[in-house]
Amino acid sequence: MTSSDTSASAPCHALPGDPEKSAVQPDKKRLVGRLNRIEGQVRGIARMVEEDRYCVDVLTQIAAIRAALDGVAMHLLENHAHGCVARAIGEGKGDDAIEELMDVVRKLKG
């Protein structure tokens, strides 16, 4: 994805600290599709456990799901930086937006 894919098309409708935050995801259909595939993978792992599949195979699938979720998270993070954070900076409210961004990066890092 390039920055032109996300810049002006992922606006926030509220700033950090606002109780009714929302953001328009420019590629919502693709994100939902990815999340639906991840959901299917999770169901597949449940079946593997029910079927007493080999532990390493189950763990490998768990690692794949983590990687897929990380990919979705990074995509959303990029949209947020190009849309919400950039907008807040332009409005002179960048410090709060950057602080919020860094908080979520720390959470994603684990």
Coordinates of C-alpha atoms in Angstrom, one line a residue:
M1 CA 0.0 0.0 0.0
T2 CA 1.3 3.4 -0.8
S3 CA 0.7 6.6 1.2
S4 CA -1.6 7.9 -1.5
D5 CA -3.9 5.0 -0.8
T6 CA -4.5 6.2 2.7
S7 CA -3.7 9.9 3.1
A8 CA -6.9 12.0 2.7
S9 CA -9.2 9.0 2.6
A10 CA -8.9 7.8 6.2
P11 CA -10.1 10.8 8.2
C12 CA -10.8 10.7 11.9
H13 CA -14.1 12.2 13.0
A14 CA -12.8 12.9 16.5
L15 CA -9.5 13.7 18.2
P16 CA -7.8 11.8 21.1
G17 CA -9.8 12.0 24.3
D18 CA -13.2 12.4 22.5
P19 CA -15.7 9.8 23.6
E20 CA -17.1 9.2 20.1
K21 CA -14.1 8.5 18.0
S22 CA -14.5 6.9 14.6
A23 CA -12.5 6.7 11.4
V24 CA -13.5 5.8 7.8
Q25 CA -11.3 3.0 6.5
P26 CA -10.7 3.5 2.8
D27 CA -10.3 -0.2 2.2
K28 CA -12.9 -1.5 4.7
K29 CA -14.0 -4.4 2.4
R30 CA -10.4 -5.7 2.1
L31 CA -9.8 -5.4 5.8
V32 CA -13.0 -7.2 6.6
G33 CA -12.1 -9.9 4.1
R34 CA -8.8 -10.4 5.8
L35 CA -10.4 -10.6 9.2
N36 CA -12.9 -13.1 8.0
R37 CA -10.1 -15.3 6.7
I38 CA -8.4 -15.1 10.1
E39 CA -11.7 -16.0 11.8
G40 CA -11.8 -19.1 9.6
Q41 CA -8.2 -20.0 10.6
V42 CA -9.2 -19.7 14.3
R43 CA -12.1 -22.1 13.7
G44 CA -9.7 -24.4 11.9
I45 CA -7.4 -24.5 14.9
A46 CA -10.4 -25.4 17.1
R47 CA -11.1 -28.3 14.8
M48 CA -7.5 -29.4 14.9
V49 CA -7.6 -29.5 18.7
E50 CA -10.9 -31.4 18.6
E51 CA -9.3 -33.9 16.2
D52 CA -6.2 -34.3 18.4
R53 CA -3.9 -33.0 15.7
Y54 CA -0.1 -32.8 16.3
C55 CA 0.8 -30.0 18.7
V56 CA 3.4 -28.5 16.3
D57 CA 0.9 -28.3 13.5
V58 CA -1.5 -26.4 15.8
L59 CA 1.2 -24.1 17.0
T60 CA 2.3 -23.4 13.5
Q61 CA -1.3 -22.3 12.6
I62 CA -1.4 -20.1 15.7
A63 CA 1.8 -18.4 14.5
A64 CA 0.2 -17.9 11.1
I65 CA -2.8 -16.2 12.7
R66 CA -0.6 -14.0 14.8
A67 CA 1.2 -12.9 11.7
A68 CA -2.0 -12.3 9.9
L69 CA -3.4 -10.2 12.8
D70 CA -0.1 -8.2 12.9
G71 CA -0.5 -7.5 9.2
V72 CA -4.1 -6.1 9.8
A73 CA -2.8 -4.1 12.8
M74 CA 0.0 -2.6 10.8
H75 CA -2.4 -1.7 8.0
L76 CA -4.7 0.0 10.4
L77 CA -1.8 1.8 12.1
E78 CA -0.7 3.1 8.7
N79 CA -4.2 4.4 7.9
H80 CA -4.3 6.0 11.3
A81 CA -1.0 7.8 10.9
H82 CA -1.8 9.0 7.4
G83 CA -5.3 10.1 8.2
C84 CA -6.0 10.8 11.9
V85 CA -2.5 11.8 13.1
A86 CA -1.7 13.8 10.0
R87 CA -5.0 15.7 10.3
A88 CA -4.4 16.4 14.0
I89 CA -0.9 17.7 13.3
G90 CA -2.3 20.0 10.6
E91 CA -4.8 21.3 13.2
G92 CA -2.1 22.0 15.7
K93 CA -3.1 19.1 17.9
G94 CA -0.4 16.7 16.9
D95 CA 1.1 16.1 20.4
D96 CA -2.0 14.3 21.7
A97 CA -2.4 12.3 18.5
I98 CA 1.3 11.3 18.5
E99 CA 1.0 10.3 22.2
E100 CA -2.0 8.2 21.4
L101 CA -0.3 6.6 18.4
M102 CA 2.8 5.7 20.5
D103 CA 0.5 4.2 23.2
V104 CA -1.1 1.9 20.6
V105 CA 2.3 1.0 19.1
R106 CA 3.5 0.0 22.6
K107 CA 0.4 -2.2 23.0
L108 CA 1.0 -3.9 19.6
K109 CA 4.6 -4.5 20.5
G110 CA 3.5 -6.5 23.5

